[in-house]
Amino acid sequence: MNVLAHGIGSQHDLPLSPFYAFAGAFAALFVSFLALGLLWSASRFRGDRAGRPIPFALQRLADARPTRMVARVLGLAAALFVLLHLLLGPNGPDHNPAAGSVYVLLWVGLVPASLLLGPVWRLLNPLRTLHLVVCRALGRDPAAGRPLPVHLGLWPAAAGLLALTWLELVSPDPASSTALLLFLVLHGVVHLTGAARHGARWFDHADAFEVYSGLLARMSPLGRRPADRRLVLRSPFNGLDAVPQTPGLVATVCVMLGSTAYDGFSDAPSWITTVQTSPLGRTTAATLGLFVAVAVVATLYALCAGATRLISGQLSHPLTAFAHSLVPIALGYLVAHYFTLFVTEGPHTVMVALGADNPAPPEPPLAPGGIATLQVAAIVIGHVLGVVAAHDRSVRLFPPARAVAGQLPLLALMVAYTIGGLTLLLA
């Protein structure tokens, strides 16, 4: 199961000069920052108001009842498939596709699916479908329920993401059918109970998979205008600009970043030796390592937000004001760390699901040098996109005289994250 617990096989397999990688990354960040400061003096992004409507025929097809029914049935069928294999199938990902279906096809597969199609898990989510079916059987409005607590925000989703990454990266046997079944049953009970109490809006805020897919979908060229529900083609920056400044947003993105960072160094020989020889025990030491990785990411961002507030002199909520700029960084890390896993273990899981016994995973489509280049490019591009998103928000929120200076803490944060991300890949 080691390959499922780590996004890339080994960072030592990547033949790319660290000097050129770091030099190129820093050049891209500083050139972007200077160019934006000189040429971009007014906000250009319009959030949910932006976008070119797609043809009505495509809109009708996407919103048609049969289309949504098919998506819901597929989601339920996939969930039943996984549960049956967890209950009745053998242990081990070479003979049972359940673990690969959750960790690879779902968790990693949501990244390209959400980027291409938008928040797809909202339609596929079997828990949302079960809640809908029960409500209709009882003659109840699925949206009916008690109002969500004001400060709930995305905090339940952040906790769910942390629990899933703990199971995948820290637990003694993440491929164990018992452990995975227990997690999925608890996940289902918690969210069906929440939906019964608060209505379907519970999933929008609390379901880790829906929030994860929804944040990544902000980078999709396909979006929906809230005003008239039209599907539109838009710049990903407008999608980012429309990310709601919700409590728990920072925690959710920091869990995405920190858990991916932990995945990057958890297979390093020095860390493996540390957790195996720790007097606390392997699981406790690894758990602390995961929490520390998330805490470091969050602390750096909090320090950056505090410095930004001091420089601007008027920003009341700096933590959430720039949290959207972390989403492309998280996406870059996800692509860098999980590309190889998805293109090798994804087909392997499908072959096992189709009945093959212990099939050999396909070779990666790129040579080690190509994989290294792709991973470095993903991290660098993610940070540059974050700089652009932060700059546009800065010129909107800050007085002109402080717009550039107010971004210096954000630039320092991007540099720190870049150093950390490239070090995990290339050290």
PDB file of C-alpha atoms in Angstrom, residues 111-119 213-224 232-240 331:
ATOM      1  CA  VAL A 111      -8.580  17.047  -9.327  1.00  0.00           C
ATOM      2  CA  PRO A 112      -8.775  16.716 -13.150  1.00  0.00           C
ATOM      3  CA  ALA A 113     -12.532  16.091 -13.053  1.00  0.00           C
ATOM      4  CA  SER A 114     -13.198  19.296 -11.106  1.00  0.00           C
ATOM      5  CA  LEU A 115     -10.811  21.312 -13.262  1.00  0.00           C
ATOM      6  CA  LEU A 116     -12.544  20.198 -16.445  1.00  0.00           C
ATOM      7  CA  LEU A 117     -16.195  19.965 -15.414  1.00  0.00           C
ATOM      8  CA  GLY A 118     -16.615  22.071 -12.297  1.00  0.00           C
ATOM      9  CA  PRO A 119     -17.820  20.822  -8.867  1.00  0.00           C
ATOM     10  CA  SER A 213     -14.003  19.504  -5.429  1.00  0.00           C
ATOM     11  CA  GLY A 214     -15.680  22.925  -5.183  1.00  0.00           C
ATOM     12  CA  LEU A 215     -12.433  24.748  -4.368  1.00  0.00           C
ATOM     13  CA  LEU A 216     -10.562  23.063  -7.212  1.00  0.00           C
ATOM     14  CA  ALA A 217     -13.492  23.835  -9.530  1.00  0.00           C
ATOM     15  CA  ARG A 218     -12.850  27.546  -8.950  1.00  0.00           C
ATOM     16  CA  MET A 219      -9.949  27.046 -11.363  1.00  0.00           C
ATOM     17  CA  SER A 220     -12.201  25.462 -13.982  1.00  0.00           C
ATOM     18  CA  PRO A 221     -13.015  27.407 -17.171  1.00  0.00           C
ATOM     19  CA  LEU A 222     -16.612  26.208 -16.720  1.00  0.00           C
ATOM     20  CA  GLY A 223     -18.612  28.085 -14.099  1.00  0.00           C
ATOM     21  CA  ARG A 224     -22.148  29.078 -13.192  1.00  0.00           C
ATOM     22  CA  VAL A 232     -20.436  30.218 -18.575  1.00  0.00           C
ATOM     23  CA  LEU A 233     -16.902  29.962 -19.871  1.00  0.00           C
ATOM     24  CA  ARG A 234     -14.697  32.144 -17.714  1.00  0.00           C
ATOM     25  CA  SER A 235     -11.151  32.914 -16.735  1.00  0.00           C
ATOM     26  CA  PRO A 236     -10.024  30.751 -13.804  1.00  0.00           C
ATOM     27  CA  PHE A 237      -9.033  33.997 -12.074  1.00  0.00           C
ATOM     28  CA  ASN A 238     -12.677  35.070 -12.006  1.00  0.00           C
ATOM     29  CA  GLY A 239     -13.546  31.742 -10.443  1.00  0.00           C
ATOM     30  CA  LEU A 240     -10.890  32.293  -7.789  1.00  0.00           C
ATOM     31  CA  LEU A 331      -3.468  22.700  -7.013  1.00  0.00           C
TER      32      LEU A 331
END
